[in-house]
Amino acid sequence: MPVVQVSLIRGYSSALKQRLCERLTDAVRTTIDADPQAITIFLHEVDGDAYMRGGRARRPGGEVQTAGHAGAGNESPEQLVRAFLDAMQSRDLQAARALLADDFHMTFPGGVEMTRLEELVAWASERYRFVHKRFDAFDTCDKEDHSVVVCHGELSGEWPDGSPFAGVRFIDRFEVRDGKLARQAVYNDLALACD
């Protein structure tokens, strides 16, 4: 039965500690063939004044102190992606833009590359009137300096002539860096659906 013990400077939220325990459990499971119910994670909290490094007291724990995978509001990478996709579906470009890194880059089927949301809206308006996404799953993978979020499901909506479509498969892959969306790659079967 694997046991992991972590010491934290007091000050982190319950939600962040829960997320940390889930991620540590996942890390153990990918390394050791263990039932998740057999993995125990202990979080030990210490006061900031009880800890020194380099002869100096450390600041109290905060929500995000390392690579910055979470968003500015401490959303998980998945929550950040969901907020972006919700804002885009409702065409709230201002809310969506607030979640993007300055060097945000999108790639769509056919190798179409864009950097601005207005470009995407103009490009999409020639392909369909509107589209809705039904999500089957979200998966997150943490890298050293960013997180990758992949979601997949089905698209439904209306073609430019008003006829409906549904059941079109899609996959979106996002890179979250320093609490912002840095990259999006979109894969779908819309071209096959309109044949």
Coordinates of C-alpha atoms in Angstrom, one line a residue, residues 22-157:
E22 CA -6.0 13.7 -6.6
R23 CA -2.9 14.5 -8.7
L24 CA -0.6 12.7 -6.3
T25 CA -2.8 9.7 -6.4
D26 CA -2.8 9.7 -10.2
A27 CA 1.0 10.0 -10.2
V28 CA 1.4 7.0 -7.9
R29 CA -1.1 5.0 -10.0
T30 CA 0.9 5.7 -13.2
T31 CA 4.1 4.5 -11.5
I32 CA 2.9 1.6 -9.2
D33 CA 0.2 -0.9 -10.1
A34 CA -1.9 0.0 -7.1
D35 CA -5.7 0.2 -6.5
P36 CA -6.6 3.9 -5.9
Q37 CA -8.3 2.9 -2.6
A38 CA -5.0 1.5 -1.4
I39 CA -3.1 4.8 -1.9
T40 CA -2.9 7.1 1.1
I41 CA -1.9 10.7 0.9
F42 CA -1.0 12.6 4.1
L43 CA -0.8 16.4 4.0
H44 CA 1.1 17.9 6.9
E45 CA 0.7 21.6 7.4
V46 CA 3.2 23.8 9.1
D47 CA 3.2 27.5 10.0
G48 CA 5.3 29.7 7.8
D49 CA 7.3 30.9 10.8
A50 CA 8.2 27.3 11.7
Y51 CA 10.0 26.9 8.4
M52 CA 13.2 28.6 7.0
R53 CA 15.2 28.1 3.8
G54 CA 18.5 29.8 3.2
G55 CA 18.3 31.3 6.7
R56 CA 15.1 33.3 5.8
A57 CA 11.5 32.8 6.8
R58 CA 9.2 31.8 3.9
R59 CA 6.0 33.4 3.0
P60 CA 2.7 31.7 3.9
G61 CA 1.3 29.2 1.4
G62 CA -0.8 30.6 -1.4
E63 CA -3.0 29.2 -4.0
V64 CA -0.4 28.8 -6.8
Q65 CA 3.3 29.1 -6.0
T66 CA 4.9 27.0 -8.6
A67 CA 4.7 26.6 -12.4
G68 CA 1.3 28.3 -12.5
H69 CA -0.9 25.6 -14.1
A70 CA -4.0 27.0 -12.6
G71 CA -5.8 30.2 -13.7
A72 CA -5.7 33.6 -12.1
G73 CA -8.8 32.7 -10.2
N74 CA -7.2 29.4 -9.2
E75 CA -9.3 27.4 -11.6
S76 CA -7.9 24.1 -12.6
P77 CA -6.7 23.8 -16.2
E78 CA -9.9 21.9 -17.1
Q79 CA -12.0 24.7 -15.5
L80 CA -10.2 27.3 -17.5
V81 CA -10.8 25.4 -20.7
R82 CA -14.5 24.9 -19.9
A83 CA -14.9 28.6 -19.1
F84 CA -13.3 29.5 -22.5
L85 CA -15.5 27.0 -24.4
D86 CA -18.6 28.3 -22.7
A87 CA -17.7 31.9 -23.4
M88 CA -17.0 31.1 -27.1
Q89 CA -20.3 29.2 -27.5
S90 CA -22.2 32.1 -26.1
R91 CA -20.0 34.5 -28.3
D92 CA -18.8 36.4 -25.2
L93 CA -15.5 37.2 -26.9
Q94 CA -14.4 39.6 -24.1
A95 CA -14.7 36.9 -21.4
A96 CA -13.0 34.4 -23.7
R97 CA -10.2 36.8 -24.6
A98 CA -9.5 37.4 -20.8
L99 CA -8.4 33.7 -20.5
L100 CA -5.9 33.8 -23.4
A101 CA -2.1 34.3 -23.2
D102 CA -0.7 37.2 -25.3
D103 CA 0.8 34.7 -27.8
F104 CA -2.4 32.5 -28.0
H105 CA -2.4 30.4 -31.2
M106 CA -5.2 28.2 -32.7
T107 CA -5.1 25.5 -35.4
F108 CA -8.2 24.2 -37.0
P109 CA -8.9 21.4 -39.5
G110 CA -7.2 21.9 -42.8
G111 CA -4.2 23.6 -41.1
V112 CA -6.1 26.9 -40.6
E113 CA -4.1 28.9 -38.1
M114 CA -5.3 32.0 -36.2
T115 CA -4.3 34.1 -33.3
R116 CA -7.4 36.3 -32.7
L117 CA -10.9 35.2 -31.8
E118 CA -12.5 37.6 -34.3
E119 CA -10.6 35.7 -37.0
L120 CA -12.2 32.5 -35.8
V121 CA -15.7 33.9 -35.7
A122 CA -15.4 35.2 -39.3
W123 CA -13.9 31.9 -40.5
A124 CA -16.6 29.8 -38.8
S125 CA -19.5 32.0 -40.1
E126 CA -18.8 30.7 -43.6
R127 CA -18.9 27.1 -42.3
Y128 CA -22.0 27.0 -40.0
R129 CA -24.6 29.3 -38.4
F130 CA -23.9 28.0 -34.9
V131 CA -22.4 25.0 -33.2
H132 CA -22.8 23.4 -29.8
K133 CA -20.5 20.9 -28.1
R134 CA -21.5 17.9 -26.1
F135 CA -18.6 16.7 -24.0
D136 CA -17.8 13.1 -23.4
A137 CA -14.7 13.6 -21.4
F138 CA -11.9 15.9 -20.3
D139 CA -8.3 14.7 -19.6
T140 CA -5.5 16.7 -18.1
C141 CA -1.8 16.0 -18.2
D142 CA 0.7 18.2 -16.4
K143 CA 4.0 18.9 -18.0
E144 CA 7.0 20.7 -16.4
D145 CA 5.9 24.2 -17.4
H146 CA 2.4 23.7 -18.7
S147 CA -0.7 21.5 -18.6
V148 CA -2.4 19.8 -21.6
V149 CA -6.2 19.5 -21.5
V150 CA -7.9 17.3 -24.1
C151 CA -11.7 17.2 -24.5
H152 CA -13.8 15.3 -26.9
G153 CA -17.4 14.7 -27.7
E154 CA -19.9 15.6 -30.5
L155 CA -20.9 18.7 -32.3
S156 CA -24.4 19.7 -33.3
G157 CA -25.7 22.9 -35.0

